[in-house]
Amino acid sequence: LTEGPLKGKHILVTSGPTHEPIDPVRYIANRSSGAQGTAIAVALRDLGAEVSFVTGPADVPPPSGVKVIRVETAREMKDAVEAALPAEAAVFAAAVADWRVATENGSKIKKVKGELPTLEFAENPDILAGVSQMEAGRPRLVVGFAAETDDVVAHATAKRKRKGCDWIVANDVSPATGIMGGSENAVVLITERGADDWPRMGKDEVARQLAYRIADHLNGTDTS
Ligand code: C5P
């Protein structure tokens, strides 16, 4: 299927968690099923986009009909994103680990009774901020995500400014919402025009709505 309002447009999507190795058998990661990022890739594909899908180790399989680039770590994800550019739009749905272990252990850390290992961390690159602030070749539309547990709109609005992206899809992931790992999402779309509260709906429907908004934006047919 190549017809549709995004026909021939290259769009980059990141999805899933990143895994940051502690040693060959252990890692640290953020919680992420990859469901929302996968649904977005599908929705963009179905509107005719050529999708590059850069994914960490997610629970859900990557969609067909998109270019899948599998990565493990945040640094690999950054390299893959840079290699996939240029793109007309980029959607950063991945739950990237903020930190990695500073000195990766080449062999398994042995368990010694009464001794606790200490880990030293190093900051991972912020892939969304890096792409948002590119001086040349920046995608025309850069969309970030914000998973918040309180003051969703205030935090996401500040995040939009800080990162330099165009839109933020913000959601409330406090445990009571059941959103994390579930099939539904309740999002607020933050743009330069303010905050747009979407009703709670399936992740597939969030993805479809977002894909249409992206198409309208790229085609200059924005109405809101
Ligand atoms: O700062 P925070 O992690 O809350 O920002 C979330 C947004 O930034 C998401 O769009 C996520 O994909 C992106 N991000 C990134 N690289 C990082 C951290 C977050 O691209 N190292």
CSV table of N, CA and C in Angstrom, one decimal, residues 45-212:
chain,number,residue,atom,x,y,z
A,45,ARG,N,2.8,3.9,8.0
A,45,ARG,CA,2.9,3.0,6.8
A,45,ARG,C,1.6,3.0,6.0
A,46,ASP,N,0.5,2.9,6.8
A,46,ASP,CA,-0.8,2.7,6.1
A,46,ASP,C,-1.3,4.0,5.5
A,47,LEU,N,-0.6,5.1,5.8
A,47,LEU,CA,-0.9,6.4,5.1
A,47,LEU,C,0.0,6.6,3.9
A,48,GLY,N,0.9,5.6,3.7
A,48,GLY,CA,1.7,5.6,2.5
A,48,GLY,C,3.2,6.0,2.8
A,49,ALA,N,3.5,6.3,4.1
A,49,ALA,CA,4.9,6.7,4.4
A,49,ALA,C,5.9,5.6,4.2
A,50,GLU,N,7.1,5.9,3.9
A,50,GLU,CA,8.3,5.0,4.0
A,50,GLU,C,8.9,5.1,5.3
A,51,VAL,N,8.7,4.1,6.2
A,51,VAL,CA,9.0,4.2,7.6
A,51,VAL,C,10.3,3.5,7.9
A,52,SER,N,11.3,4.2,8.5
A,52,SER,CA,12.4,3.6,9.1
A,52,SER,C,12.1,3.4,10.6
A,53,PHE,N,12.2,2.2,11.1
A,53,PHE,CA,11.7,1.8,12.4
A,53,PHE,C,13.0,1.3,13.2
A,54,VAL,N,13.5,2.2,14.1
A,54,VAL,CA,14.6,1.9,14.9
A,54,VAL,C,14.1,1.4,16.2
A,55,THR,N,14.3,0.1,16.5
A,55,THR,CA,13.7,-0.4,17.7
A,55,THR,C,14.7,-1.1,18.6
A,56,GLY,N,14.6,-0.9,19.9
A,56,GLY,CA,15.3,-1.7,20.9
A,56,GLY,C,14.5,-3.0,21.1
A,57,PRO,N,15.0,-3.8,22.1
A,57,PRO,CA,14.4,-5.1,22.3
A,57,PRO,C,13.0,-5.0,22.9
A,58,ALA,N,12.0,-5.0,22.1
A,58,ALA,CA,10.6,-4.8,22.5
A,58,ALA,C,9.9,-6.1,22.7
A,59,ASP,N,8.7,-6.0,23.4
A,59,ASP,CA,7.9,-7.2,23.6
A,59,ASP,C,7.1,-7.6,22.3
A,60,VAL,N,6.7,-6.6,21.6
A,60,VAL,CA,5.9,-6.8,20.4
A,60,VAL,C,6.8,-6.9,19.2
A,61,PRO,N,6.4,-7.7,18.2
A,61,PRO,CA,7.3,-7.8,17.0
A,61,PRO,C,7.2,-6.6,16.1
A,62,PRO,N,8.2,-6.2,15.4
A,62,PRO,CA,8.1,-5.0,14.5
A,62,PRO,C,7.2,-5.3,13.4
A,63,PRO,N,6.6,-4.3,12.8
A,63,PRO,CA,5.6,-4.4,11.8
A,63,PRO,C,6.3,-4.8,10.5
A,64,SER,N,5.5,-5.4,9.6
A,64,SER,CA,6.0,-5.6,8.2
A,64,SER,C,5.8,-4.3,7.4
A,65,GLY,N,6.5,-4.3,6.3
A,65,GLY,CA,6.3,-3.1,5.4
A,65,GLY,C,7.0,-1.9,5.8
A,66,VAL,N,7.9,-2.0,6.8
A,66,VAL,CA,8.7,-0.9,7.2
A,66,VAL,C,10.2,-1.4,7.3
A,67,LYS,N,11.1,-0.4,7.2
A,67,LYS,CA,12.5,-0.8,7.3
A,67,LYS,C,12.9,-0.9,8.8
A,68,VAL,N,13.2,-2.2,9.3
A,68,VAL,CA,13.4,-2.4,10.7
A,68,VAL,C,14.9,-2.3,10.9
A,69,ILE,N,15.3,-1.5,11.9
A,69,ILE,CA,16.7,-1.5,12.3
A,69,ILE,C,16.8,-1.8,13.8
A,70,ARG,N,17.3,-3.0,14.2
A,70,ARG,CA,17.3,-3.4,15.6
A,70,ARG,C,18.6,-2.9,16.3
A,71,VAL,N,18.4,-2.4,17.5
A,71,VAL,CA,19.5,-2.0,18.3
A,71,VAL,C,19.3,-2.4,19.7
A,72,GLU,N,20.4,-2.3,20.5
A,72,GLU,CA,20.3,-2.7,21.9
A,72,GLU,C,20.4,-1.5,22.8
A,73,THR,N,21.4,-0.7,22.6
A,73,THR,CA,21.8,0.3,23.6
A,73,THR,C,21.4,1.7,23.0
A,74,ALA,N,21.4,2.7,23.9
A,74,ALA,CA,21.1,4.1,23.5
A,74,ALA,C,22.1,4.6,22.5
A,75,ARG,N,23.3,4.2,22.7
A,75,ARG,CA,24.3,4.7,21.7
A,75,ARG,C,24.1,4.1,20.3
A,76,GLU,N,23.8,2.8,20.3
A,76,GLU,CA,23.4,2.2,19.0
A,76,GLU,C,22.2,2.8,18.4
A,77,MET,N,21.2,3.2,19.2
A,77,MET,CA,20.0,3.8,18.7
A,77,MET,C,20.3,5.2,18.1
A,78,LYS,N,21.2,5.9,18.7
A,78,LYS,CA,21.6,7.2,18.2
A,78,LYS,C,22.3,7.1,16.9
A,79,ASP,N,23.2,6.1,16.8
A,79,ASP,CA,23.9,5.9,15.5
A,79,ASP,C,22.9,5.5,14.4
A,80,ALA,N,22.0,4.6,14.8
A,80,ALA,CA,21.0,4.1,13.8
A,80,ALA,C,20.1,5.3,13.3
A,81,VAL,N,19.7,6.1,14.2
A,81,VAL,CA,18.9,7.3,13.9
A,81,VAL,C,19.6,8.2,12.9
A,82,GLU,N,20.9,8.5,13.2
A,82,GLU,CA,21.7,9.4,12.4
A,82,GLU,C,21.9,8.8,11.0
A,83,ALA,N,22.0,7.5,11.0
A,83,ALA,CA,22.2,6.8,9.7
A,83,ALA,C,21.0,6.8,8.8
A,84,ALA,N,19.8,6.8,9.5
A,84,ALA,CA,18.5,6.7,8.8
A,84,ALA,C,18.1,8.1,8.3
A,85,LEU,N,18.6,9.1,8.8
A,85,LEU,CA,18.3,10.5,8.3
A,85,LEU,C,18.9,10.7,7.0
A,86,PRO,N,18.4,11.6,6.1
A,86,PRO,CA,17.3,12.5,6.4
A,86,PRO,C,15.9,11.9,6.3
A,87,ALA,N,15.0,12.6,7.0
A,87,ALA,CA,13.6,12.2,7.0
A,87,ALA,C,12.7,13.5,7.1
A,88,GLU,N,11.5,13.4,6.6
A,88,GLU,CA,10.6,14.5,6.7
A,88,GLU,C,10.1,14.8,8.1
A,89,ALA,N,9.9,13.6,8.8
A,89,ALA,CA,9.4,13.7,10.2
A,89,ALA,C,10.1,12.6,10.9
A,90,ALA,N,10.2,12.8,12.3
A,90,ALA,CA,10.8,11.8,13.1
A,90,ALA,C,9.9,11.7,14.4
A,91,VAL,N,9.6,10.5,14.8
A,91,VAL,CA,8.7,10.3,16.0
A,91,VAL,C,9.6,9.5,17.0
A,92,PHE,N,9.8,10.0,18.1
A,92,PHE,CA,10.7,9.4,19.1
A,92,PHE,C,9.8,8.7,20.2
A,93,ALA,N,9.4,7.5,20.0
A,93,ALA,CA,8.5,6.8,20.9
A,93,ALA,C,9.3,5.8,21.8
A,94,ALA,N,10.6,5.7,21.6
A,94,ALA,CA,11.4,4.8,22.4
A,94,ALA,C,11.6,5.3,23.8
A,95,ALA,N,11.7,4.3,24.7
A,95,ALA,CA,11.9,4.6,26.2
A,95,ALA,C,13.4,4.4,26.4
A,96,VAL,N,14.2,5.4,26.1
A,96,VAL,CA,15.7,5.3,26.1
A,96,VAL,C,16.2,5.4,27.6
A,97,ALA,N,17.1,4.5,27.9
A,97,ALA,CA,17.7,4.5,29.3
A,97,ALA,C,18.5,5.8,29.4
A,98,ASP,N,18.3,6.6,30.4
A,98,ASP,CA,19.0,7.8,30.6
A,98,ASP,C,20.5,7.6,30.9
A,99,TRP,N,20.8,6.5,31.6
A,99,TRP,CA,22.1,6.2,32.0
A,99,TRP,C,22.6,4.8,31.5
A,100,ARG,N,23.8,4.7,31.3
A,100,ARG,CA,24.4,3.4,31.0
A,100,ARG,C,25.5,3.1,32.1
A,101,VAL,N,25.9,1.9,32.2
A,101,VAL,CA,27.0,1.6,33.2
A,101,VAL,C,28.3,2.1,32.6
A,102,ALA,N,29.0,2.9,33.4
A,102,ALA,CA,30.2,3.6,32.9
A,102,ALA,C,31.3,2.6,32.5
A,103,THR,N,31.5,1.7,33.3
A,103,THR,CA,32.6,0.7,32.9
A,103,THR,C,31.9,-0.7,32.7
A,104,GLU,N,31.7,-1.0,31.5
A,104,GLU,CA,31.0,-2.3,31.3
A,104,GLU,C,31.9,-3.5,31.6
A,105,ASN,N,31.4,-4.4,32.3
A,105,ASN,CA,32.2,-5.6,32.7
A,105,ASN,C,32.2,-6.7,31.6
A,106,GLY,N,33.3,-7.0,31.2
A,106,GLY,CA,33.4,-8.0,30.1
A,106,GLY,C,33.1,-9.4,30.5
A,107,SER,N,33.1,-9.7,31.8
A,107,SER,CA,32.7,-11.0,32.3
A,107,SER,C,31.7,-10.8,33.5
A,108,LYS,N,31.0,-11.9,33.8
A,108,LYS,CA,29.9,-11.8,34.7
A,108,LYS,C,30.4,-11.4,36.1
A,109,ILE,N,29.8,-10.4,36.7
A,109,ILE,CA,30.1,-10.0,38.1
A,109,ILE,C,29.8,-11.2,39.0
A,110,LYS,N,30.7,-11.6,39.8
A,110,LYS,CA,30.5,-12.8,40.7
A,110,LYS,C,29.8,-12.4,41.9
A,111,LYS,N,28.9,-13.2,42.3
A,111,LYS,CA,28.1,-13.0,43.6
A,111,LYS,C,29.0,-13.5,44.8
A,112,VAL,N,29.3,-12.5,45.6
A,112,VAL,CA,30.2,-12.9,46.8
A,112,VAL,C,29.3,-12.6,48.1
A,113,LYS,N,29.2,-13.6,48.9
A,113,LYS,CA,28.3,-13.4,50.1
A,113,LYS,C,28.8,-12.2,50.9
A,114,GLY,N,27.8,-11.4,51.2
A,114,GLY,CA,28.2,-10.2,52.1
A,114,GLY,C,28.8,-9.1,51.4
A,115,GLU,N,29.0,-9.2,50.1
A,115,GLU,CA,29.6,-8.1,49.3
A,115,GLU,C,28.6,-7.6,48.3
A,116,LEU,N,28.4,-6.3,48.2
A,116,LEU,CA,27.4,-5.7,47.2
A,116,LEU,C,28.2,-5.0,46.2
A,117,PRO,N,27.9,-5.3,44.9
A,117,PRO,CA,28.7,-4.5,43.8
A,117,PRO,C,28.1,-3.1,43.8
A,118,THR,N,29.0,-2.2,43.4
A,118,THR,CA,28.5,-0.8,43.1
A,118,THR,C,28.7,-0.5,41.6
A,119,LEU,N,27.7,0.2,41.1
A,119,LEU,CA,27.8,0.5,39.7
A,119,LEU,C,27.9,2.0,39.5
A,120,GLU,N,28.8,2.3,38.6
A,120,GLU,CA,29.0,3.8,38.3
A,120,GLU,C,28.3,4.0,37.0
A,121,PHE,N,27.5,5.1,36.9
A,121,PHE,CA,26.8,5.4,35.7
A,121,PHE,C,27.4,6.5,34.8
A,122,ALA,N,27.1,6.5,33.6
A,122,ALA,CA,27.4,7.6,32.7
A,122,ALA,C,26.1,8.0,31.9
A,123,GLU,N,26.0,9.3,31.6
A,123,GLU,CA,24.8,9.7,30.9
A,123,GLU,C,24.8,9.3,29.5
A,124,ASN,N,23.6,8.9,29.0
A,124,ASN,CA,23.4,8.5,27.6
A,124,ASN,C,23.1,9.8,26.8
A,125,PRO,N,23.4,9.7,25.5
A,125,PRO,CA,23.1,10.9,24.7
A,125,PRO,C,21.5,11.0,24.6
A,126,ASP,N,21.0,12.2,24.6
A,126,ASP,CA,19.6,12.4,24.4
A,126,ASP,C,19.4,12.5,22.8
A,127,ILE,N,18.8,11.5,22.3
A,127,ILE,CA,18.7,11.3,20.8
A,127,ILE,C,17.7,12.3,20.3
A,128,LEU,N,16.5,12.5,21.0
A,128,LEU,CA,15.5,13.4,20.6
A,128,LEU,C,16.0,14.8,20.6
A,129,ALA,N,16.7,15.2,21.7
A,129,ALA,CA,17.3,16.6,21.7
A,129,ALA,C,18.3,16.8,20.6
A,130,GLY,N,19.1,15.8,20.4
A,130,GLY,CA,20.1,16.0,19.4
A,130,GLY,C,19.5,16.2,18.0
A,131,VAL,N,18.5,15.5,17.6
A,131,VAL,CA,17.9,15.6,16.3
A,131,VAL,C,17.1,16.9,16.3
A,132,SER,N,16.4,17.3,17.4
A,132,SER,CA,15.7,18.5,17.4
A,132,SER,C,16.6,19.7,17.2
A,133,GLN,N,17.8,19.6,17.6
A,133,GLN,CA,18.7,20.8,17.6
A,133,GLN,C,19.7,20.7,16.5
A,134,MET,N,19.5,19.8,15.5
A,134,MET,CA,20.4,19.7,14.4
A,134,MET,C,20.4,21.1,13.6
A,135,GLU,N,21.5,21.5,13.2
A,135,GLU,CA,21.6,22.7,12.4
A,135,GLU,C,21.3,22.6,11.0
A,136,ALA,N,21.7,21.4,10.4
A,136,ALA,CA,21.4,21.2,9.0
A,136,ALA,C,20.7,19.8,8.9
A,137,GLY,N,19.7,19.7,8.0
A,137,GLY,CA,19.1,18.4,7.8
A,137,GLY,C,18.1,18.0,8.9
A,138,ARG,N,17.6,18.9,9.7
A,138,ARG,CA,16.6,18.6,10.7
A,138,ARG,C,15.3,18.2,10.0
A,139,PRO,N,14.7,17.1,10.5
A,139,PRO,CA,13.4,16.8,10.0
A,139,PRO,C,12.4,18.0,10.2
A,140,ARG,N,11.5,18.2,9.2
A,140,ARG,CA,10.6,19.3,9.4
A,140,ARG,C,9.7,19.2,10.6
A,141,LEU,N,9.4,18.0,11.0
A,141,LEU,CA,8.6,17.8,12.2
A,141,LEU,C,9.2,16.8,13.1
A,142,VAL,N,9.5,17.2,14.3
A,142,VAL,CA,10.1,16.3,15.3
A,142,VAL,C,9.2,16.1,16.5
A,143,VAL,N,8.8,14.9,16.7
A,143,VAL,CA,7.8,14.6,17.8
A,143,VAL,C,8.4,13.7,18.9
A,144,GLY,N,8.3,14.2,20.1
A,144,GLY,CA,8.8,13.5,21.2
A,144,GLY,C,7.7,12.9,22.1
A,145,PHE,N,8.0,12.1,23.0
A,145,PHE,CA,7.0,11.5,23.9
A,145,PHE,C,7.4,12.0,25.3
A,146,ALA,N,6.5,12.0,26.2
A,146,ALA,CA,6.8,12.3,27.6
A,146,ALA,C,5.9,11.4,28.4
A,147,ALA,N,6.4,10.6,29.2
A,147,ALA,CA,5.7,9.7,30.1
A,147,ALA,C,5.8,10.4,31.5
A,148,GLU,N,4.8,10.8,32.0
A,148,GLU,CA,4.8,11.6,33.3
A,148,GLU,C,3.9,10.9,34.3
A,149,THR,N,4.2,11.1,35.6
A,149,THR,CA,3.3,10.6,36.6
A,149,THR,C,2.5,11.7,37.3
A,150,ASP,N,2.9,13.0,37.1
A,150,ASP,CA,2.1,14.1,37.7
A,150,ASP,C,2.4,15.3,36.9
A,151,ASP,N,1.5,16.3,37.0
A,151,ASP,CA,1.5,17.6,36.3
A,151,ASP,C,1.9,17.4,34.9
A,152,VAL,N,1.2,16.5,34.2
A,152,VAL,CA,1.5,16.0,32.8
A,152,VAL,C,1.8,17.2,31.9
A,153,VAL,N,0.8,18.1,31.8
A,153,VAL,CA,0.9,19.2,30.8
A,153,VAL,C,2.1,20.1,31.1
A,154,ALA,N,2.2,20.5,32.4
A,154,ALA,CA,3.3,21.4,32.8
A,154,ALA,C,4.7,20.8,32.5
A,155,HIS,N,4.8,19.6,32.8
A,155,HIS,CA,6.1,18.9,32.6
A,155,HIS,C,6.4,18.7,31.1
A,156,ALA,N,5.4,18.3,30.4
A,156,ALA,CA,5.6,18.1,29.0
A,156,ALA,C,5.8,19.4,28.2
A,157,THR,N,5.1,20.4,28.6
A,157,THR,CA,5.4,21.7,27.9
A,157,THR,C,6.8,22.2,28.1
A,158,ALA,N,7.3,22.0,29.4
A,158,ALA,CA,8.7,22.4,29.7
A,158,ALA,C,9.6,21.5,28.9
A,159,LYS,N,9.3,20.2,28.8
A,159,LYS,CA,10.1,19.3,28.0
A,159,LYS,C,10.2,19.6,26.5
A,160,ARG,N,9.1,20.1,26.0
A,160,ARG,CA,9.1,20.5,24.5
A,160,ARG,C,10.1,21.6,24.3
A,161,LYS,N,10.1,22.6,25.2
A,161,LYS,CA,11.0,23.7,25.1
A,161,LYS,C,12.5,23.3,25.2
A,162,ARG,N,12.7,22.5,26.3
A,162,ARG,CA,14.0,22.1,26.7
A,162,ARG,C,14.7,21.2,25.5
A,163,LYS,N,13.9,20.3,25.0
A,163,LYS,CA,14.4,19.4,24.0
A,163,LYS,C,14.5,20.1,22.6
A,164,GLY,N,13.6,21.0,22.3
A,164,GLY,CA,13.6,21.7,21.1
A,164,GLY,C,12.8,21.0,20.0
A,165,CYS,N,11.9,20.1,20.4
A,165,CYS,CA,11.1,19.4,19.4
A,165,CYS,C,9.9,20.2,19.1
A,166,ASP,N,9.1,19.8,18.1
A,166,ASP,CA,7.9,20.5,17.7
A,166,ASP,C,6.7,20.1,18.5
A,167,TRP,N,6.5,18.8,18.6
A,167,TRP,CA,5.4,18.3,19.4
A,167,TRP,C,5.8,17.4,20.5
A,168,ILE,N,5.0,17.3,21.5
A,168,ILE,CA,5.2,16.2,22.5
A,168,ILE,C,3.9,15.5,22.7
A,169,VAL,N,4.0,14.2,22.6
A,169,VAL,CA,2.8,13.4,23.0
A,169,VAL,C,3.0,13.0,24.4
A,170,ALA,N,2.2,13.5,25.3
A,170,ALA,CA,2.4,13.3,26.7
A,170,ALA,C,1.4,12.3,27.2
A,171,ASN,N,1.8,11.4,28.1
A,171,ASN,CA,0.8,10.6,28.8
A,171,ASN,C,1.1,10.4,30.2
A,172,ASP,N,0.0,10.1,30.9
A,172,ASP,CA,0.1,9.9,32.4
A,172,ASP,C,0.3,8.4,32.6
A,173,VAL,N,1.5,8.0,33.1
A,173,VAL,CA,1.8,6.6,33.3
A,173,VAL,C,1.8,6.2,34.8
A,174,SER,N,1.1,7.0,35.6
A,174,SER,CA,1.0,6.6,37.0
A,174,SER,C,0.3,5.2,37.0
A,175,PRO,N,0.8,4.3,37.9
A,175,PRO,CA,0.3,2.9,37.9
A,175,PRO,C,-1.2,2.8,37.9
A,176,ALA,N,-2.0,3.7,38.5
A,176,ALA,CA,-3.4,3.7,38.6
A,176,ALA,C,-4.1,3.7,37.2
A,177,THR,N,-3.4,4.3,36.2
A,177,THR,CA,-4.0,4.4,34.9
A,177,THR,C,-4.0,3.1,34.2
A,178,GLY,N,-3.1,2.2,34.5
A,178,GLY,CA,-3.0,0.9,33.8
A,178,GLY,C,-2.5,1.0,32.4
A,179,ILE,N,-2.0,2.2,32.0
A,179,ILE,CA,-1.6,2.5,30.7
A,179,ILE,C,-0.3,1.7,30.3
A,180,MET,N,0.6,1.7,31.3
A,180,MET,CA,1.9,1.0,31.0
A,180,MET,C,1.7,-0.5,30.7
A,181,GLY,N,2.1,-0.8,29.5
A,181,GLY,CA,1.9,-2.2,29.1
A,181,GLY,C,0.5,-2.6,28.7
A,182,GLY,N,-0.4,-1.7,28.8
A,182,GLY,CA,-1.8,-1.9,28.4
A,182,GLY,C,-2.1,-1.6,27.0
A,183,SER,N,-3.4,-1.7,26.6
A,183,SER,CA,-3.7,-1.5,25.2
A,183,SER,C,-4.2,-0.1,24.9
A,184,GLU,N,-4.5,0.6,26.0
A,184,GLU,CA,-5.1,2.0,25.8
A,184,GLU,C,-4.1,3.0,26.2
A,185,ASN,N,-4.4,4.2,25.8
A,185,ASN,CA,-3.5,5.4,26.1
A,185,ASN,C,-4.4,6.6,26.2
A,186,ALA,N,-4.1,7.5,27.1
A,186,ALA,CA,-4.7,8.8,27.2
A,186,ALA,C,-3.7,9.8,27.1
A,187,VAL,N,-3.7,10.6,26.0
A,187,VAL,CA,-2.5,11.5,25.7
A,187,VAL,C,-3.0,12.9,25.6
A,188,VAL,N,-2.0,13.8,25.8
A,188,VAL,CA,-2.2,15.2,25.6
A,188,VAL,C,-1.1,15.6,24.5
A,189,LEU,N,-1.6,16.2,23.4
A,189,LEU,CA,-0.7,16.6,22.4
A,189,LEU,C,-0.3,18.0,22.6
A,190,ILE,N,1.0,18.2,22.9
A,190,ILE,CA,1.5,19.6,23.1
A,190,ILE,C,2.2,20.1,21.9
A,191,THR,N,1.7,21.2,21.4
A,191,THR,CA,2.3,21.8,20.2
A,191,THR,C,2.6,23.3,20.6
A,192,GLU,N,3.1,24.0,19.6
A,192,GLU,CA,3.4,25.5,19.9
A,192,GLU,C,2.1,26.2,20.2
A,193,ARG,N,1.0,25.6,19.8
A,193,ARG,CA,-0.3,26.3,20.1
A,193,ARG,C,-0.9,26.0,21.4
A,194,GLY,N,-0.3,25.0,22.1
A,194,GLY,CA,-0.9,24.7,23.4
A,194,GLY,C,-1.1,23.2,23.6
A,195,ALA,N,-2.0,22.8,24.5
A,195,ALA,CA,-2.2,21.4,24.9
A,195,ALA,C,-3.6,21.0,24.4
A,196,ASP,N,-3.6,19.8,23.7
A,196,ASP,CA,-4.8,19.3,23.2
A,196,ASP,C,-5.0,17.9,23.9
A,197,ASP,N,-6.1,17.8,24.7
A,197,ASP,CA,-6.4,16.6,25.5
A,197,ASP,C,-7.1,15.6,24.6
A,198,TRP,N,-6.6,14.5,24.4
A,198,TRP,CA,-7.3,13.5,23.6
A,198,TRP,C,-8.1,12.5,24.6
A,199,PRO,N,-9.2,12.0,24.2
A,199,PRO,CA,-9.9,11.1,25.1
A,199,PRO,C,-9.1,9.8,25.1
A,200,ARG,N,-9.4,9.0,26.2
A,200,ARG,CA,-8.7,7.7,26.3
A,200,ARG,C,-9.2,6.8,25.1
A,201,MET,N,-8.2,6.2,24.5
A,201,MET,CA,-8.6,5.3,23.3
A,201,MET,C,-7.5,4.3,23.2
A,202,GLY,N,-7.7,3.3,22.3
A,202,GLY,CA,-6.7,2.3,22.0
A,202,GLY,C,-5.4,2.9,21.5
A,203,LYS,N,-4.3,2.2,21.8
A,203,LYS,CA,-3.0,2.7,21.3
A,203,LYS,C,-3.0,2.8,19.7
A,204,ASP,N,-3.7,1.9,19.1
A,204,ASP,CA,-3.8,1.9,17.6
A,204,ASP,C,-4.5,3.2,17.2
A,205,GLU,N,-5.6,3.6,17.9
A,205,GLU,CA,-6.3,4.7,17.5
A,205,GLU,C,-5.5,6.0,17.8
A,206,VAL,N,-4.8,6.0,18.9
A,206,VAL,CA,-3.8,7.2,19.1
A,206,VAL,C,-2.9,7.3,18.0
A,207,ALA,N,-2.4,6.1,17.5
A,207,ALA,CA,-1.4,6.1,16.4
A,207,ALA,C,-2.0,6.7,15.2
A,208,ARG,N,-3.2,6.2,14.9
A,208,ARG,CA,-3.9,6.7,13.6
A,208,ARG,C,-4.1,8.2,13.7
A,209,GLN,N,-4.6,8.7,14.8
A,209,GLN,CA,-4.9,10.1,14.9
A,209,GLN,C,-3.6,10.9,14.7
A,210,LEU,N,-2.5,10.4,15.4
A,210,LEU,CA,-1.2,11.1,15.3
A,210,LEU,C,-0.7,11.1,13.9
A,211,ALA,N,-0.9,10.0,13.2
A,211,ALA,CA,-0.4,9.9,11.8
A,211,ALA,C,-1.2,10.9,10.9
A,212,TYR,N,-2.5,11.0,11.1
A,212,TYR,CA,-3.2,12.0,10.3
A,212,TYR,C,-2.8,13.4,10.6
